[in-house]
Coordinates of C-alpha atoms in Angstrom, one line a residue:
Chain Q
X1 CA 17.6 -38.2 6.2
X2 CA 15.1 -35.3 6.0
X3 CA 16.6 -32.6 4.1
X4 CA 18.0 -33.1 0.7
X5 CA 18.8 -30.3 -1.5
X6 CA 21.3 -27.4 -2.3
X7 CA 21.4 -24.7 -4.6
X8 CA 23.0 -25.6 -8.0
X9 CA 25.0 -21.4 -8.7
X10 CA 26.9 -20.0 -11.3
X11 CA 29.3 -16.9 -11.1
X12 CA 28.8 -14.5 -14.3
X13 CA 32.0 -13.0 -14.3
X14 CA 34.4 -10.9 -12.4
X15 CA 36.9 -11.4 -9.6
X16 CA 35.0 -13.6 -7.1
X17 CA 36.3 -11.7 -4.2
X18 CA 33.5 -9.4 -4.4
X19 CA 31.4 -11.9 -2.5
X20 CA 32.6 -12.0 0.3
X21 CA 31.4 -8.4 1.0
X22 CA 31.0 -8.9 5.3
X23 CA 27.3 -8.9 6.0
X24 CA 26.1 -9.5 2.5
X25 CA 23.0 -10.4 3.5
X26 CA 22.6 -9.7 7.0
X27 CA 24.0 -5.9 7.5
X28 CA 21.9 -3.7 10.1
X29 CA 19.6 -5.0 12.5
X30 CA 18.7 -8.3 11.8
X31 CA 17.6 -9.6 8.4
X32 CA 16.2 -6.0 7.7
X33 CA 17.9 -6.6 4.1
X34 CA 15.9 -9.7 3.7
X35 CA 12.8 -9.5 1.8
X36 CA 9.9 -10.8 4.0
X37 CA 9.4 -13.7 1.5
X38 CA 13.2 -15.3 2.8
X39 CA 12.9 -14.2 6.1
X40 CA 13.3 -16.4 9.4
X41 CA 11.2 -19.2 9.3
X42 CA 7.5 -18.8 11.0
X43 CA 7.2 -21.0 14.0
X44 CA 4.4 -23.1 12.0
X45 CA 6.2 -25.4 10.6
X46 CA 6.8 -25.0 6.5
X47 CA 5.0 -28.1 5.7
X48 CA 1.4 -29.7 6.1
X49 CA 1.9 -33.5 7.2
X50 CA 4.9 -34.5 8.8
X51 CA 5.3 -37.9 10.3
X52 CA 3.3 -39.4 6.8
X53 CA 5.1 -42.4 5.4
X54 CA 8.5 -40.7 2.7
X55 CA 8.3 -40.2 -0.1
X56 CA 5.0 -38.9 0.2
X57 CA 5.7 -37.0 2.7
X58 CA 6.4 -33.2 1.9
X59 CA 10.0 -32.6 3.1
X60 CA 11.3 -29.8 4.8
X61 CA 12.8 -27.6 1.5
X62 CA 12.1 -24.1 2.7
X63 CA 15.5 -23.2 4.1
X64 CA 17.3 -24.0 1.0
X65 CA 14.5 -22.2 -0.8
X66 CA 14.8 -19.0 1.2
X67 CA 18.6 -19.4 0.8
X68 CA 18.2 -19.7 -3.3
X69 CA 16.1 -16.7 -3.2
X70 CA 18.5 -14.7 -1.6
X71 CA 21.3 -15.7 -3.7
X72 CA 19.3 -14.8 -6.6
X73 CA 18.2 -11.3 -5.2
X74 CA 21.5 -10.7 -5.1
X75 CA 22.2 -10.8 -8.5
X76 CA 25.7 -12.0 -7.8
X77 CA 24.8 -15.0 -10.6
X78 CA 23.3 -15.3 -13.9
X79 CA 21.3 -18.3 -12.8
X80 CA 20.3 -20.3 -9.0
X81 CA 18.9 -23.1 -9.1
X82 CA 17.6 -25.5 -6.4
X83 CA 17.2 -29.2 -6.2
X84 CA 16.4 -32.0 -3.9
X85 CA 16.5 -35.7 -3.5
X86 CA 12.8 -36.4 -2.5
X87 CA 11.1 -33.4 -4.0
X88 CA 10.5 -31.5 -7.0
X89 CA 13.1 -30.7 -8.5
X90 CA 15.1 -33.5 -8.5
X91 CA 18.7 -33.8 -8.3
X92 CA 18.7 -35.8 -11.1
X93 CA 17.7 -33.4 -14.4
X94 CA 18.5 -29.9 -12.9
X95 CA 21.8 -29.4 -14.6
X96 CA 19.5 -29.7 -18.1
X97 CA 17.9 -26.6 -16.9
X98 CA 21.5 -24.4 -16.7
X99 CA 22.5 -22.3 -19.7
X100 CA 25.7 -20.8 -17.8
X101 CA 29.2 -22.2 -19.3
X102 CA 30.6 -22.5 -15.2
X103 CA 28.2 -24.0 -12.4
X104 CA 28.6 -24.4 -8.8
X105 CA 27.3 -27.0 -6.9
X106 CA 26.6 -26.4 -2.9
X107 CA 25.1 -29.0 -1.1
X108 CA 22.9 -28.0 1.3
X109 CA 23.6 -30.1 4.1
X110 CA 24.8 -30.0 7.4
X111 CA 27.9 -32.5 6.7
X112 CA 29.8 -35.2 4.6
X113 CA 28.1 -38.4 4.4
X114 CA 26.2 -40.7 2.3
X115 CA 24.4 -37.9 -0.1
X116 CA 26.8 -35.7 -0.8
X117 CA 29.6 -38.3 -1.1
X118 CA 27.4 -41.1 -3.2
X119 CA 23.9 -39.9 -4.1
X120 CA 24.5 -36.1 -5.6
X121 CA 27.2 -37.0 -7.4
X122 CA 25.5 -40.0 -9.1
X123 CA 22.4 -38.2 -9.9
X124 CA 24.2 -35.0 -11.1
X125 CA 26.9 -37.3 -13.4
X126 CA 29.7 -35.7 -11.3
X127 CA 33.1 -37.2 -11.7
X128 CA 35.1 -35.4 -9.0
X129 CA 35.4 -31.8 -7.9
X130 CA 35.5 -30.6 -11.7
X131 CA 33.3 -32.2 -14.0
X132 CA 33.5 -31.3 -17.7
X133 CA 30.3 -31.9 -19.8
X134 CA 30.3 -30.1 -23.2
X135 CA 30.6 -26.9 -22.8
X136 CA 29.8 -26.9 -19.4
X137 CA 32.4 -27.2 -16.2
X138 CA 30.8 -28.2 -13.3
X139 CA 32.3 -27.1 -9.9
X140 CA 31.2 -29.9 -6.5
X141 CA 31.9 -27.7 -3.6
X142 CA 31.8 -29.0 -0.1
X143 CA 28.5 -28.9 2.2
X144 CA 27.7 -25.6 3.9
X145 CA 27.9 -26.9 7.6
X146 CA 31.3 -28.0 6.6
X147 CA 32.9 -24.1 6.0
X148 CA 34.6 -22.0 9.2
X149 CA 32.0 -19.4 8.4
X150 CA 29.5 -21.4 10.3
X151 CA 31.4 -20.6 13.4
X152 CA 30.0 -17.3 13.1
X153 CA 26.2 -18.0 12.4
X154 CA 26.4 -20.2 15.0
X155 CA 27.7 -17.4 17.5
X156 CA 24.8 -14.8 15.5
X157 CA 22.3 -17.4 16.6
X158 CA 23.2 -18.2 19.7
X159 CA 23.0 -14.0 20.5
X160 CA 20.2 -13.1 18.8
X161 CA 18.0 -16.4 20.7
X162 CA 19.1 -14.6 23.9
X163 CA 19.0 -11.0 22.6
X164 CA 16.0 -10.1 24.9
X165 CA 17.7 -10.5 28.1
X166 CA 21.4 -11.3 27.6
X167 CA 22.6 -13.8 30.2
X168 CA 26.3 -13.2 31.8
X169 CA 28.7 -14.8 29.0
X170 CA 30.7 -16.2 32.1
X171 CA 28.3 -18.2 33.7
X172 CA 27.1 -19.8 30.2
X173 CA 27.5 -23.4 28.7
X174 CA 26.6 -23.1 24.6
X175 CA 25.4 -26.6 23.2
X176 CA 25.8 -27.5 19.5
X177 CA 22.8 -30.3 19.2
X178 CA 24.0 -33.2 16.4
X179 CA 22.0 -35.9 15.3
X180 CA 24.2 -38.5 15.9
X181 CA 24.6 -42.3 14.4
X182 CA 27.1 -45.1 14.1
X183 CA 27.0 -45.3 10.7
X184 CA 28.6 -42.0 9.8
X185 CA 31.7 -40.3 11.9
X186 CA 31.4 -37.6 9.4
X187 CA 27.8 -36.1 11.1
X188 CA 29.7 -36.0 14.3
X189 CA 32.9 -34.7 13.7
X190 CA 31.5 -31.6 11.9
X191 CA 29.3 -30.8 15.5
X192 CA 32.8 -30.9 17.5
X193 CA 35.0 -29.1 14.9
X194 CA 32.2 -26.2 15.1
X195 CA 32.1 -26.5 19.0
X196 CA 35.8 -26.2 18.8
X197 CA 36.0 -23.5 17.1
X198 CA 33.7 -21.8 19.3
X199 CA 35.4 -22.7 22.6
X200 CA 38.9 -21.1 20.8
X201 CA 37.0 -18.1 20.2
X202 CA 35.6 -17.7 24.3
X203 CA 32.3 -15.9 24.0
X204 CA 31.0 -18.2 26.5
X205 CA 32.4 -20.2 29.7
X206 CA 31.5 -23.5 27.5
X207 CA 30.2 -24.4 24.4
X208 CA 29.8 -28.8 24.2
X209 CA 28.7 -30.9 21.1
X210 CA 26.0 -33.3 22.4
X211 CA 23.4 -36.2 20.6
X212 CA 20.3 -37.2 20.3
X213 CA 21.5 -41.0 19.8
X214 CA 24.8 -40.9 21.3
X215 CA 27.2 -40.3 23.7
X216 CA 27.4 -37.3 24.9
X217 CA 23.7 -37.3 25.3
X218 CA 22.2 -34.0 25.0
X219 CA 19.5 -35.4 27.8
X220 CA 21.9 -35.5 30.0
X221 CA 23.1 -31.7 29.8
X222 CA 22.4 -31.0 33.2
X223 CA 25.4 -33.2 34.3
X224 CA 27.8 -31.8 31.4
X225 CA 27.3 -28.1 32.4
X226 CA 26.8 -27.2 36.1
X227 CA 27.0 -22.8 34.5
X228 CA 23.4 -21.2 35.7
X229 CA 22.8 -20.8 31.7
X230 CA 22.2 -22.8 28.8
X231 CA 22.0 -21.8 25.2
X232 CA 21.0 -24.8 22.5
X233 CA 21.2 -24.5 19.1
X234 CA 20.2 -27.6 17.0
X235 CA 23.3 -28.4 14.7
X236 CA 20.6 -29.4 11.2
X237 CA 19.8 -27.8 7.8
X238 CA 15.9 -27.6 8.9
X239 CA 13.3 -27.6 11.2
X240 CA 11.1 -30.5 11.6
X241 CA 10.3 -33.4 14.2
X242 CA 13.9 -33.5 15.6
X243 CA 13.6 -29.7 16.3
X244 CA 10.4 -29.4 17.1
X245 CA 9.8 -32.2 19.7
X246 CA 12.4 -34.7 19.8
X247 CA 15.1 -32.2 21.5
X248 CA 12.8 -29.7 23.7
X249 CA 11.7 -33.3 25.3
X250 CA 15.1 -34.2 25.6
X251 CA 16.2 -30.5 26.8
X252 CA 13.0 -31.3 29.7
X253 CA 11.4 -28.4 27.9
X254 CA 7.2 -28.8 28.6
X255 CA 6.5 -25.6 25.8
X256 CA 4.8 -27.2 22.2
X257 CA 7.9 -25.8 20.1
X258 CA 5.8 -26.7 17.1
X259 CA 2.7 -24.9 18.3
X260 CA 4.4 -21.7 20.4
X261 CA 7.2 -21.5 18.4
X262 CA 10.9 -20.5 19.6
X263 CA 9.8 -18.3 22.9
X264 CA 12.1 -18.3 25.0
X265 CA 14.0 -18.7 28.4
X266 CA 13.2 -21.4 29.8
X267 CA 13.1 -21.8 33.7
X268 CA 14.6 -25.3 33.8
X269 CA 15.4 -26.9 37.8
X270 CA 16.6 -23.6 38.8
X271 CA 18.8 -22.8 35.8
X272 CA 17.6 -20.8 32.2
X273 CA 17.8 -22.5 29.1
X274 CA 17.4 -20.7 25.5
X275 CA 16.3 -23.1 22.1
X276 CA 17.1 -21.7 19.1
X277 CA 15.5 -23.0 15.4
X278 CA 17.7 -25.6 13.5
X279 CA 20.9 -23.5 12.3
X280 CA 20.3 -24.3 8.4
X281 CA 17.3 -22.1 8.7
X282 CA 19.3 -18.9 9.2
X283 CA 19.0 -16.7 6.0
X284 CA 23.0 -15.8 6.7
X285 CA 23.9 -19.9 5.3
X286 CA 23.4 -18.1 2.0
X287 CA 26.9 -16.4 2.3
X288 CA 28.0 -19.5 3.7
X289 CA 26.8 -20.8 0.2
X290 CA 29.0 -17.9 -1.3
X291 CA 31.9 -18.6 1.0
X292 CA 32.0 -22.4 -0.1
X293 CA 32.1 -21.3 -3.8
X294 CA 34.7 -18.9 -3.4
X295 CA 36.4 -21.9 -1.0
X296 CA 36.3 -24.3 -4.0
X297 CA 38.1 -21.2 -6.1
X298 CA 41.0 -21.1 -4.0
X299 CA 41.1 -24.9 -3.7
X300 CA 41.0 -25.7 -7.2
X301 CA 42.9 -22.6 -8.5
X302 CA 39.4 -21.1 -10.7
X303 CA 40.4 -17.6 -11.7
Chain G
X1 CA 18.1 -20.4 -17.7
X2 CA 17.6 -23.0 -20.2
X3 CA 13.9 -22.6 -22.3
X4 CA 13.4 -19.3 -21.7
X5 CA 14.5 -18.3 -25.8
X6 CA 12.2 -21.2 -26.3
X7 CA 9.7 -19.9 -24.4
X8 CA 10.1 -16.5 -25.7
X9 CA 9.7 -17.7 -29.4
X10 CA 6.8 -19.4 -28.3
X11 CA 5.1 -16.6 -26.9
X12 CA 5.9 -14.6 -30.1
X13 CA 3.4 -16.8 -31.9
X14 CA 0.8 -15.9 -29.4
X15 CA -0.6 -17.0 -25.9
X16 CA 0.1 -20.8 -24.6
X17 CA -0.8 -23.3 -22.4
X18 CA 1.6 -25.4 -20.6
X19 CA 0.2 -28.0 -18.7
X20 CA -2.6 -26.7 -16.2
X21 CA -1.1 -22.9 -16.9
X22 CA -2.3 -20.4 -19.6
X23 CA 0.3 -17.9 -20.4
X24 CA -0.9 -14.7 -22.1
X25 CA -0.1 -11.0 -21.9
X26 CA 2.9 -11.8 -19.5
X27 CA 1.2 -13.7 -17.2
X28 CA 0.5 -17.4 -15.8
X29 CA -2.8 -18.2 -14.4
X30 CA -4.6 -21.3 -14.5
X31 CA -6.1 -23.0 -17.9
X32 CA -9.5 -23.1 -16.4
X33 CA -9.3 -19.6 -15.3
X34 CA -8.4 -18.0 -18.5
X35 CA -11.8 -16.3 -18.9
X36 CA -11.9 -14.8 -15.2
X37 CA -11.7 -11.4 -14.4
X38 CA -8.4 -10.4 -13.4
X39 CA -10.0 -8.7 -10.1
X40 CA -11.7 -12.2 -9.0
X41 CA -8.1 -13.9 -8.7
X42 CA -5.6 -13.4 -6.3
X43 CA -2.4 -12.0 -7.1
X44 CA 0.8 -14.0 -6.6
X45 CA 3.5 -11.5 -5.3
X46 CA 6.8 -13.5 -5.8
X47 CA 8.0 -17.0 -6.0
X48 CA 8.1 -17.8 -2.6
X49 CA 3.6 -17.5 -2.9
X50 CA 3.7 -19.5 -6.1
X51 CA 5.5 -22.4 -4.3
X52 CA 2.7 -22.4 -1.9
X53 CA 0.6 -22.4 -4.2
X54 CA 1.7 -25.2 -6.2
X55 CA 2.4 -27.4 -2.7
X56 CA -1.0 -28.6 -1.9
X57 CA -4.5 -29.2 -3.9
X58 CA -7.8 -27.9 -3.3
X59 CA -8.3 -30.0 -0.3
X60 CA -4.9 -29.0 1.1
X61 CA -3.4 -32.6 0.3
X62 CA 0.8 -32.2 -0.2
X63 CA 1.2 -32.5 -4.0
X64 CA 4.3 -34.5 -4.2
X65 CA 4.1 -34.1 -8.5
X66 CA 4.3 -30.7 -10.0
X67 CA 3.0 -32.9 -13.0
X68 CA -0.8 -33.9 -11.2
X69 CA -3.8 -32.3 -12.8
X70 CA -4.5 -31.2 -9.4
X71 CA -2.9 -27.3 -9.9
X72 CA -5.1 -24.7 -7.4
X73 CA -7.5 -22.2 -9.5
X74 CA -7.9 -18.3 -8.2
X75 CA -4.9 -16.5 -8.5
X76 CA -2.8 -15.1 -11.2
X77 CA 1.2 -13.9 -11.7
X78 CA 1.8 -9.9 -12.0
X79 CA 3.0 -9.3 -15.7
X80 CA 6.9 -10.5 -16.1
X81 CA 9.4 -10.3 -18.4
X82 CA 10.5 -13.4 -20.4
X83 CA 13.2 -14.6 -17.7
X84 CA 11.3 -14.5 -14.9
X85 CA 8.4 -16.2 -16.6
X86 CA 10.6 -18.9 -17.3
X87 CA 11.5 -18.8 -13.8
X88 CA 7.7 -19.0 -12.5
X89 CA 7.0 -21.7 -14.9
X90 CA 9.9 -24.0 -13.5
X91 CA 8.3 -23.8 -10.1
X92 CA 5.4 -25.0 -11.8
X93 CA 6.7 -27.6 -14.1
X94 CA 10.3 -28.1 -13.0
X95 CA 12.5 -28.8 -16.4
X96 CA 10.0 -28.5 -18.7
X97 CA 11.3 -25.3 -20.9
X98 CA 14.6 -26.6 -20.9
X99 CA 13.4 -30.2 -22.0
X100 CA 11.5 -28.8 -24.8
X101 CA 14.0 -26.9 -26.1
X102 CA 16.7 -29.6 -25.7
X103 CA 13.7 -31.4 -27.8
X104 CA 15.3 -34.5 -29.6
X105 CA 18.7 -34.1 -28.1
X106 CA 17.1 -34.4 -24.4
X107 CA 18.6 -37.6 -22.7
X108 CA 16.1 -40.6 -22.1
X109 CA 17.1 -42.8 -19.1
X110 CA 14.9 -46.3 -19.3
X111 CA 13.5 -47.6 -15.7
X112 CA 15.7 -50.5 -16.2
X113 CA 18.9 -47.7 -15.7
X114 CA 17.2 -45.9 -13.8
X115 CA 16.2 -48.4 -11.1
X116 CA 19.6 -50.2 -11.6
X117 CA 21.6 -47.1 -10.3
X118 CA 19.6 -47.3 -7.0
X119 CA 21.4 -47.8 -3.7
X120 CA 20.7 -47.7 -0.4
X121 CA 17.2 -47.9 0.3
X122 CA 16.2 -48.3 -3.2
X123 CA 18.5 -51.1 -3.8
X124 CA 15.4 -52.8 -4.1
X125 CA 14.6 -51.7 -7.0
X126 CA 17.1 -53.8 -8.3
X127 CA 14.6 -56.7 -8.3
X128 CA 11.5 -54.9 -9.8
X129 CA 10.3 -56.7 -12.7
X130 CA 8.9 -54.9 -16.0
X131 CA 4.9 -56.2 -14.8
X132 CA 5.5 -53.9 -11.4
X133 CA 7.1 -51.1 -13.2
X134 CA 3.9 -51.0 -15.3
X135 CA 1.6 -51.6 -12.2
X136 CA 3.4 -48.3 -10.9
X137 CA 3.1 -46.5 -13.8
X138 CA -0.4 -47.1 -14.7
X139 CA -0.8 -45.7 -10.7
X140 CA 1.8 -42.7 -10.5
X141 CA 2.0 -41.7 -14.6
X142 CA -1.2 -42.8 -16.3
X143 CA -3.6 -41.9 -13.2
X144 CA -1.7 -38.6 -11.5
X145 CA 1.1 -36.6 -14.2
X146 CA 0.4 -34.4 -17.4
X147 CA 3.6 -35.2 -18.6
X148 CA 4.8 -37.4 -21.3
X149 CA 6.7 -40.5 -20.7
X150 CA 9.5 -40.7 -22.7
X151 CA 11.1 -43.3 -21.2
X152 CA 8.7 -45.8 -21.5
X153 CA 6.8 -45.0 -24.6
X154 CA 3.7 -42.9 -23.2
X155 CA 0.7 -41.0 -24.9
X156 CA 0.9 -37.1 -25.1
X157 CA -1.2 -36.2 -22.9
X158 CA -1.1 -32.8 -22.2
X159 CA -2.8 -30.1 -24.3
X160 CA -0.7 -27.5 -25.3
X161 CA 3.2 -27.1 -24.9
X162 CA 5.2 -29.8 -24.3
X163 CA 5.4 -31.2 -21.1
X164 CA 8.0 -34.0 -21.3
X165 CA 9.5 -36.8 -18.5
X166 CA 12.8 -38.2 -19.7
X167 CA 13.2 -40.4 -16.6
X168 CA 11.0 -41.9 -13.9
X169 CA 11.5 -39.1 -11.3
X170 CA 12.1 -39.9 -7.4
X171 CA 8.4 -39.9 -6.7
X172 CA 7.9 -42.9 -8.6
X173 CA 11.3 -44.5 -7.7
X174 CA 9.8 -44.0 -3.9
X175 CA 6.8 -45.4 -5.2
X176 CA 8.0 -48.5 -7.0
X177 CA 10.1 -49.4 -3.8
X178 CA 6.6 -49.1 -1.6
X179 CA 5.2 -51.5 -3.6
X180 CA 8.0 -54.2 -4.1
X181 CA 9.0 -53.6 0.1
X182 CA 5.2 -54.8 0.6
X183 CA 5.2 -57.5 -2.2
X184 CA 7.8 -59.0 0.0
X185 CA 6.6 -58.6 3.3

């Protein structure tokens, strides 16, 4: 449980195919569209005292911060609006704050589970998909890591960690890095749909879902890939302990992620490994953002 | 956004304070810095530097209430328009235009609902009686927010705009549960 939050958006009017212009937000070399204040996050991690006892302790926010400034620099919506569980603002009194007639609701999270399913909706009053207050129609669209479209980021991560020298697409094994738990299928599942997807597709020789806390281990990659090359790519809305230092000592990386940032390869018992940031970081999850509201418009018939 | 007619209106009458932040001329800097020179403070470019800002204190503690007197001096907004003033001040006080101008017909949630609706977690606060709601309160309201309890009858406190708390946020849910999970251990 370490990021809560999402981006509350409204549409103003129009057709809402007009969104889904390709490379909204991430057209010519990369992020040159983004203002520097929603760029990539700095290796320094966004917060000052991690590892503190919640809910003291500041929580990673940034990425659905960056995200909500992009969708309002894009002036696609009258209003955005973020909010999170632990940290100000809350969940519970952000819809107060909307003046728009029609508001979108995009969690911000990585999958299904406990929050999106149980906590959101209770805070926000939701009733189901569409929830009528007043005036006001409220729209609960699905989590970002849950849309197709993350296929793609994932693939635009994966290349641009390994942009410097490009290893042979052939002799490459892509991991997508879950959390893992036995209390929720749902945080799985979403790691080997993605990986799925991305073995259909074929950029690479492999691409494998692996754990933290369960089987398959992501400590024991060296036994699921024998391929010279090995792309990671931690499947989470935000950096933070797990990225930082739980998986680059599970990965038998010996570089301070948190100190050095992402550098990369790494020369790994004779093979070359590349560690990307945690995939929710990526300013392109603010189409995704736009691709799950225009998702819940063809689901739900909203002209 | 909601508040920001309400904050226009408001600003028609002349500057304002809300909170820690005076707002004149089209632009927010802090209460105690309203008679500084506009060259000895630090310009704020865009949100994303105001949020840094408001994160820690003087002493670089995290400030986990937007509400705490504890708001950094030495830097000022550039001039905005009434929209994105509204949108700097929600940073700063999250819900506070919109509360005001909601005024009487803003929802009130007592702790009673609001720690009955708890799960997971914070099913504990299931159990927390009125004496350690007001233990908490006297430590998380009374001693670290500007804003006014509404939902359990507190003083105005803050000078200026109002600044209004229709339910006990997360911070003192988390709070409350600290202190009952140690009460029991």
């Amino acid at each position: 449980m370490t990021i809560i939050g999402g981006p509350s958006t409204k549409r103003q009017k129009g057709p809402f195919g007009k969104f889904r212009k390709p490379g909204l937000f991430s057209k010519g070399p990369p992020h040159s569209r983004i203002p520097p204040s929603c760029r990539a996050p700095a290796p320094t991690p966004p917060w000052s005292s991690p590892g503190t006892a919640p809910p003291s302790t500041p929580t990673p926010a940034g990425p659905t911060y960056r995200h909500a400034d992009l969708l309002r620099e894009s002036g696609l919506f009258a209003e955005v609006h973020e909010c999170f569980w632990k940290e100000e603002p809350n969940f519970r009194h952000v819809l107060e704050g909307v003046d728009a007639p029609r508001v979108y609701v995009v969690p911000d999270f990585i999958s299904s589970g406990y929050f999106t399913e149980e906590v959101i909706p209770r805070e926000l009053g939701l009733s189901g998909p569409v929830t009528r207050r007043g005036e006001q129609e409220i729209y609960y669209c699905e989590p970002v890591g849950l849309h197709p479209a993350m296929t793609g980021v994932l693939l635009e991560r994966a290349a641009e960690v390994t942009a410097g020298a490009p290893p042979d697409p052939a002799r490459t094994a892509l991991f997508l890095i879950g959390h893992g738990t036995g209390l929720n299928d749902n945080s799985t599942k979403v790691v080997y749909e993605q990986a799925a997807r991305i073995r259909e597709r074929g950029p690479y020789a492999e691409c494998h879902a692996a754990f933290m806390e369960q089987a398959p281990f992501i400590k024991d990659w060296r036994e699921t890939t024998a391929l010279p090359h090995v792309i990671a790519v931690p499947f989470f809305i935000a950096d933070g302990l797990h990225s930082y230092e739980d998986i680059p000592v599970l990965l038998g990386m010996t570089e301070n992620v948190r100190e050095h940032g992402f550098r990369n390869p790494h020369p790994i018992g004779g093979r070359t490994l590349w560690y990307a940031s945690a995939i929710g970081t990526d300013p392109r999850i603010a189409e995704v953002v736009l691709a799950q509201v225009e998702n819940f418009d063809a689901r739900h018939g909203v002209a | 956004m909601r508040g920001t007619a309400w904050l226009e209106a408001r600003l028609g009458e002349g500057p304002q304070q809300l909170g820690q932040i005076w707002i004149a001329g089209g632009a927010l800097r802090h209460i105690d810095d309203r008679d500084a020179a506009e060259g000895s403070l630090a310009p704020l470019a865009d949100l994303a530097a105001l949020r840094e800002t408001v994160k820690t204190d003087d002493g670089g503690n995290f400030r986990p209430l937007r509400g705490a007197p504890t708001l950094r001096r030495g830097w000022r907004s550039p001039i905005l328009a009434a929209p994105a003033l509204a949108r700097w001040l929600n940073v700063l006080y999250p819900g506070a235009l919109a509360f005001a101008e909601l005024g009487g017909a803003l929802p009130v949630t007592p702790f009673e609902e609001t720690a009955r609706r708890q799960t997971g977690m914070y099913r504990l606060l299931h159990a927390a009686t009125p004496e350690q709601a007001r233990r908490t309160i006297e430590e998380v309201c009374d001693a670290g927010c500007l804003r006014q309890r509404l939902w359990s009858g507190g003083p105005a406190r803050a000078e200026g705009l109002p600044l209004l708390c229709p339910e006990a946020c997360n911070y003192f849910v988390g709070r409350c549960r600290e202190s009952l999970a140690a009460a029991r251990a």
